[in-house]
Tab-separated table of C-alpha atoms in Angstrom:
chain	number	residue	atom	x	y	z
A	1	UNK	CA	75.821	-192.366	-69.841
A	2	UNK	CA	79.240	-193.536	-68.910
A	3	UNK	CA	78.089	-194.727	-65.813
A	4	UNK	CA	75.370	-196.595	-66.704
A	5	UNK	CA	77.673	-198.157	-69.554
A	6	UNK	CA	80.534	-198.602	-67.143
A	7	UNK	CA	78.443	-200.946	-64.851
A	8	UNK	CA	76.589	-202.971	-67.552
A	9	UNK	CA	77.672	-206.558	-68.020
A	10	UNK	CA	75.985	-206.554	-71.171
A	11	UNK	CA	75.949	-204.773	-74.948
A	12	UNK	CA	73.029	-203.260	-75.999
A	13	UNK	CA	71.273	-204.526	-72.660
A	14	UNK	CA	71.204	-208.106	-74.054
A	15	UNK	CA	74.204	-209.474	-75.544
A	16	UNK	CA	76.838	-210.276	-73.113
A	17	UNK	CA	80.284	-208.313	-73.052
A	18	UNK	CA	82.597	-210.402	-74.261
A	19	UNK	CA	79.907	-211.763	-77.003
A	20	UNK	CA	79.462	-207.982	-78.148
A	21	UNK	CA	83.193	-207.124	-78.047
A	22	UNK	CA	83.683	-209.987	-80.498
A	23	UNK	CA	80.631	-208.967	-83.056
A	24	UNK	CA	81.700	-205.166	-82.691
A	25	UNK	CA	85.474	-206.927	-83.640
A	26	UNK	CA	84.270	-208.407	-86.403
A	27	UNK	CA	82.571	-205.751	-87.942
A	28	UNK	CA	85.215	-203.428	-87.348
A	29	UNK	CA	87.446	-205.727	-89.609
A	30	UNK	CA	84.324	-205.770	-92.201
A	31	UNK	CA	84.408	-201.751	-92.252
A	32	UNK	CA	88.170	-201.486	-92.093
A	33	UNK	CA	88.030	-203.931	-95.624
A	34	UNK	CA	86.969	-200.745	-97.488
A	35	UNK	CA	90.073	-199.425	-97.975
A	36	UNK	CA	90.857	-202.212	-100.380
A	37	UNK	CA	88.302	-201.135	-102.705
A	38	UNK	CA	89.874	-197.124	-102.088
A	39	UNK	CA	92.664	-198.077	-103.039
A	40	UNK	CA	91.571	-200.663	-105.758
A	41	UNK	CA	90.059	-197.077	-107.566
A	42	UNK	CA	93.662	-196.004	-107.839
A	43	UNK	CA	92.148	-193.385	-107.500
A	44	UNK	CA	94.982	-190.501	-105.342
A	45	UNK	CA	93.240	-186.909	-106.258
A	46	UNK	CA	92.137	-186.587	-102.748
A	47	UNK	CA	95.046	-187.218	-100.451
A	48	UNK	CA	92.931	-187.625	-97.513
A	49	UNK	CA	91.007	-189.830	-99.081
A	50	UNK	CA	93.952	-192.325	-100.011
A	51	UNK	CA	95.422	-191.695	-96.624
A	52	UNK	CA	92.040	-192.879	-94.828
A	53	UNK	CA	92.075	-195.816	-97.637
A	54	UNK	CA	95.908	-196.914	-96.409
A	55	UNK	CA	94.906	-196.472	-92.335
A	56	UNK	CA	91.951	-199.006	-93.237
A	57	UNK	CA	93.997	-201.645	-94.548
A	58	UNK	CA	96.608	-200.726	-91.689
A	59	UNK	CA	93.413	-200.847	-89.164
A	60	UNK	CA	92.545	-204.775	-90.830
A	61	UNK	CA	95.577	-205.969	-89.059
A	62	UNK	CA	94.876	-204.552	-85.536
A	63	UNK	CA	91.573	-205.544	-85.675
A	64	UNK	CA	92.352	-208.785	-86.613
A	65	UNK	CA	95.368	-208.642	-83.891
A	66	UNK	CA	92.974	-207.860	-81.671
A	67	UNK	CA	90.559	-210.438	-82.447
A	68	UNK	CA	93.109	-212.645	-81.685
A	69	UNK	CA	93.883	-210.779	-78.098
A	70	UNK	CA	90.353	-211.672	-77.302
A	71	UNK	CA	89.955	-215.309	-78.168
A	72	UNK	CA	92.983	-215.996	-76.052
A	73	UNK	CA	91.957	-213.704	-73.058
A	74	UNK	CA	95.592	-211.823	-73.888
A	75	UNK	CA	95.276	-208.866	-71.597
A	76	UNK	CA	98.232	-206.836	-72.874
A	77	UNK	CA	96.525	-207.077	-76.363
A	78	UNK	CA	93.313	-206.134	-75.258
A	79	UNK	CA	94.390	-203.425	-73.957
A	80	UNK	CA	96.514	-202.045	-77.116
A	81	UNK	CA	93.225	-202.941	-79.095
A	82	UNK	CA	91.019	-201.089	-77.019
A	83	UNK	CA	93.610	-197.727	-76.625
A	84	UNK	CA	93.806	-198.067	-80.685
A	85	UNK	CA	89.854	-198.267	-80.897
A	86	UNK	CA	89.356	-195.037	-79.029
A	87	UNK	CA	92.011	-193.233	-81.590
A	88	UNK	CA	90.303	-195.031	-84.279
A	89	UNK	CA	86.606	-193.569	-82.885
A	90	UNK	CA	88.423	-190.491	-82.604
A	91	UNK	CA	90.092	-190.524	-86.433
A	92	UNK	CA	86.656	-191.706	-87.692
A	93	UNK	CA	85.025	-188.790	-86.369
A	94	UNK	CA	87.585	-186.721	-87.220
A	95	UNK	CA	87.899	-187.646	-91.086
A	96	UNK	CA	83.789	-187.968	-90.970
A	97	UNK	CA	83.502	-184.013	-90.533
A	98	UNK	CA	86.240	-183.428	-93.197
A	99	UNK	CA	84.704	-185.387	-95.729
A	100	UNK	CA	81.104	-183.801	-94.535
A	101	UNK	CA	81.811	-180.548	-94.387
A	102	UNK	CA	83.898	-180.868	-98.081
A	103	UNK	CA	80.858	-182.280	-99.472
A	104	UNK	CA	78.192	-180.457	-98.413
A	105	UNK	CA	79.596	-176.740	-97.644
A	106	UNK	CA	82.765	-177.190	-100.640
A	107	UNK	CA	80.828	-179.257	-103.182
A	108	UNK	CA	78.853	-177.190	-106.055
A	109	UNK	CA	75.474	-179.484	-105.879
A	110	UNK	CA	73.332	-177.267	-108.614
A	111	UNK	CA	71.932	-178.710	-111.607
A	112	UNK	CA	72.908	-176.414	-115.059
A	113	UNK	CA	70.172	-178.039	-116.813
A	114	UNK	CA	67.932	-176.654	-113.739
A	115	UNK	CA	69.424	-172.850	-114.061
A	116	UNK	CA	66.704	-171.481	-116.562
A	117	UNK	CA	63.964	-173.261	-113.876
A	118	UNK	CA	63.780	-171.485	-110.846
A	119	UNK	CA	61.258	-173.202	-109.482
A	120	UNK	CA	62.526	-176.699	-110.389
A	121	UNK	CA	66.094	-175.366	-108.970
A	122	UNK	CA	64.266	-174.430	-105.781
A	123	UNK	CA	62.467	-177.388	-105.665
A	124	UNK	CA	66.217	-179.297	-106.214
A	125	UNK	CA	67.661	-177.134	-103.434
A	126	UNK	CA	65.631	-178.034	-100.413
A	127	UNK	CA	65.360	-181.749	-101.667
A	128	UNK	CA	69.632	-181.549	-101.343
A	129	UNK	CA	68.922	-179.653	-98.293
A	130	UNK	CA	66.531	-182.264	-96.162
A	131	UNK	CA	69.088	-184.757	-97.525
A	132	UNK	CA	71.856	-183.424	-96.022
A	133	UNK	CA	69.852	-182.944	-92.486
A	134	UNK	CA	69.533	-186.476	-92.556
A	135	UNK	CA	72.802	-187.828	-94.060
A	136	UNK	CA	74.387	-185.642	-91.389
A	137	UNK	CA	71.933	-186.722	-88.599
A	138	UNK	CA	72.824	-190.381	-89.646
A	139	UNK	CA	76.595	-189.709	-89.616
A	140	UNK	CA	76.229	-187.893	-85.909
A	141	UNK	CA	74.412	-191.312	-85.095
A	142	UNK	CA	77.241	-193.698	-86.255
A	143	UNK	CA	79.784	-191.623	-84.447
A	144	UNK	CA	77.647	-191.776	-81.299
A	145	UNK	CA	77.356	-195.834	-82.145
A	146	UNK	CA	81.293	-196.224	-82.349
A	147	UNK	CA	82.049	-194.313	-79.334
A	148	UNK	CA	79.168	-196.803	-77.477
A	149	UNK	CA	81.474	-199.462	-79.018
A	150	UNK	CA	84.371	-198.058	-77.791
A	151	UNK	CA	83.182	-197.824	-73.978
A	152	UNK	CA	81.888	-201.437	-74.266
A	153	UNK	CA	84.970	-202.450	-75.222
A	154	UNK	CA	86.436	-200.474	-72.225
A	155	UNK	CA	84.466	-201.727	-70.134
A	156	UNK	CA	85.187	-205.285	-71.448
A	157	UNK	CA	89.072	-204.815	-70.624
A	158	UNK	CA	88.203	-203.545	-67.309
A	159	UNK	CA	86.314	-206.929	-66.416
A	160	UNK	CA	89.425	-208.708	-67.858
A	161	UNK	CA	91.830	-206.868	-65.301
A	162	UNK	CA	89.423	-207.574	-62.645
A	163	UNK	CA	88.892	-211.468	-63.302
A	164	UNK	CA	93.072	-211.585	-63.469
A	165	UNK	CA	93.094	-209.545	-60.249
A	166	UNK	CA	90.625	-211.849	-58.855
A	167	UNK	CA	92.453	-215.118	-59.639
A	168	UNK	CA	95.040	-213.741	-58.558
A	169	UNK	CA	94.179	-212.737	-55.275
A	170	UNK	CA	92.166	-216.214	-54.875
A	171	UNK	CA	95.459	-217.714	-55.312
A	172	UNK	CA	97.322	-216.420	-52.915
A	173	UNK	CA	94.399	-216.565	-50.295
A	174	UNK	CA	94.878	-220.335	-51.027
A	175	UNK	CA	98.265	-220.110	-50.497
A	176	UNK	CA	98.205	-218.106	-47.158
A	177	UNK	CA	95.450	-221.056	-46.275
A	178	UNK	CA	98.172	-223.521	-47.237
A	179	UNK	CA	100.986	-221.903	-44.689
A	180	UNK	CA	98.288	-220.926	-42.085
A	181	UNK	CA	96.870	-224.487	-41.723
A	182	UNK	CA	100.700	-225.810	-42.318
A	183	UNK	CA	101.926	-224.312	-39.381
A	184	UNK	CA	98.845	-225.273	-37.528
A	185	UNK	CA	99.838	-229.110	-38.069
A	186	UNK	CA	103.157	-228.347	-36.683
């Protein structure tokens, strides 16, 4: 898959690069804003929880940092951005399956009301049980999504290095033309 992504000039075989590395930018900065409502709960039971809510707001600011690497073609911060997005796909992931496996293996999901109704408690069970098939097919899904963002991205700083490399080398093939036809005249 890598290799198919790593030669595409385009996201999501239609949008160029650098018009997909902006949108996936932008709504990185749109997801990170959540941890202003986390932390608008007050809510500090769960310390992971308020940890992931304070790396959000923390993750705002890079985003937004590099946004600003990308309007201005800043290689340096480009590259910063994109090494943080990979530990960000990685920490995602990471606090995903916490979360996941808290809720649905930690989490007591039956119904008191339901306990004198077997049938109804059954019936309650496997409705919470094709739920969590999908919720967790979803969440395997957006992890698979982000880490597509993240090569994208990638692949987007690569084409930046090149383009530099490539000016640069046009430059001082113009310059070597400059000495070479300079001596000529002499």
């Amino acid at each position: 898959m890598a290799a198919l992504v790593g030669k595409s000039r385009t996201c999501f075989g239609f949008i160029p690069n650098e018009t997909g590395v902006l949108i996936i930018t932008i709504f990185g900065i749109l997801n990170k804003l959540s941890g202003f409502y986390g932390l608008i709960s007050l809510d500090t039971s769960d310390p992971i929880a308020f940890a992931v809510y304070i790396y959000s707001l923390c993750g705002v600011g890079i985003f937004a940092y590099g946004l600003y690497g990308l309007h201005t073609d800043n290689i340096r911060i480009v590259r910063w951005y994109t090494m943080f997005y990979w530990l960000d796909c990685f920490v995602s992931a990471v606090t995903t399956a916490v979360f996941a496996v808290k809720w649905y293996v930690y989490t007591d999901h039956s119904l008191p009301e339901l306990a004198d109704d077997p049938s109804k408690q059954k019936e309650h069970d496997d409705v919470f049980r094709m739920e969590s098939i999908v919720s967790i097919i979803m969440l395997v899904g957006l992890r698979m999504v982000h880490v597509y963002f993240a090569i994208v991205l990638t692949v987007y700083y690569r084409s930046l290095g090149r383009a530099r490399y490539s000016k640069l080398a046009a430059a001082v093939d113009e310059d070597l033309d400059e000495i070479e036809h300079g001596h000529r005249l002499d």
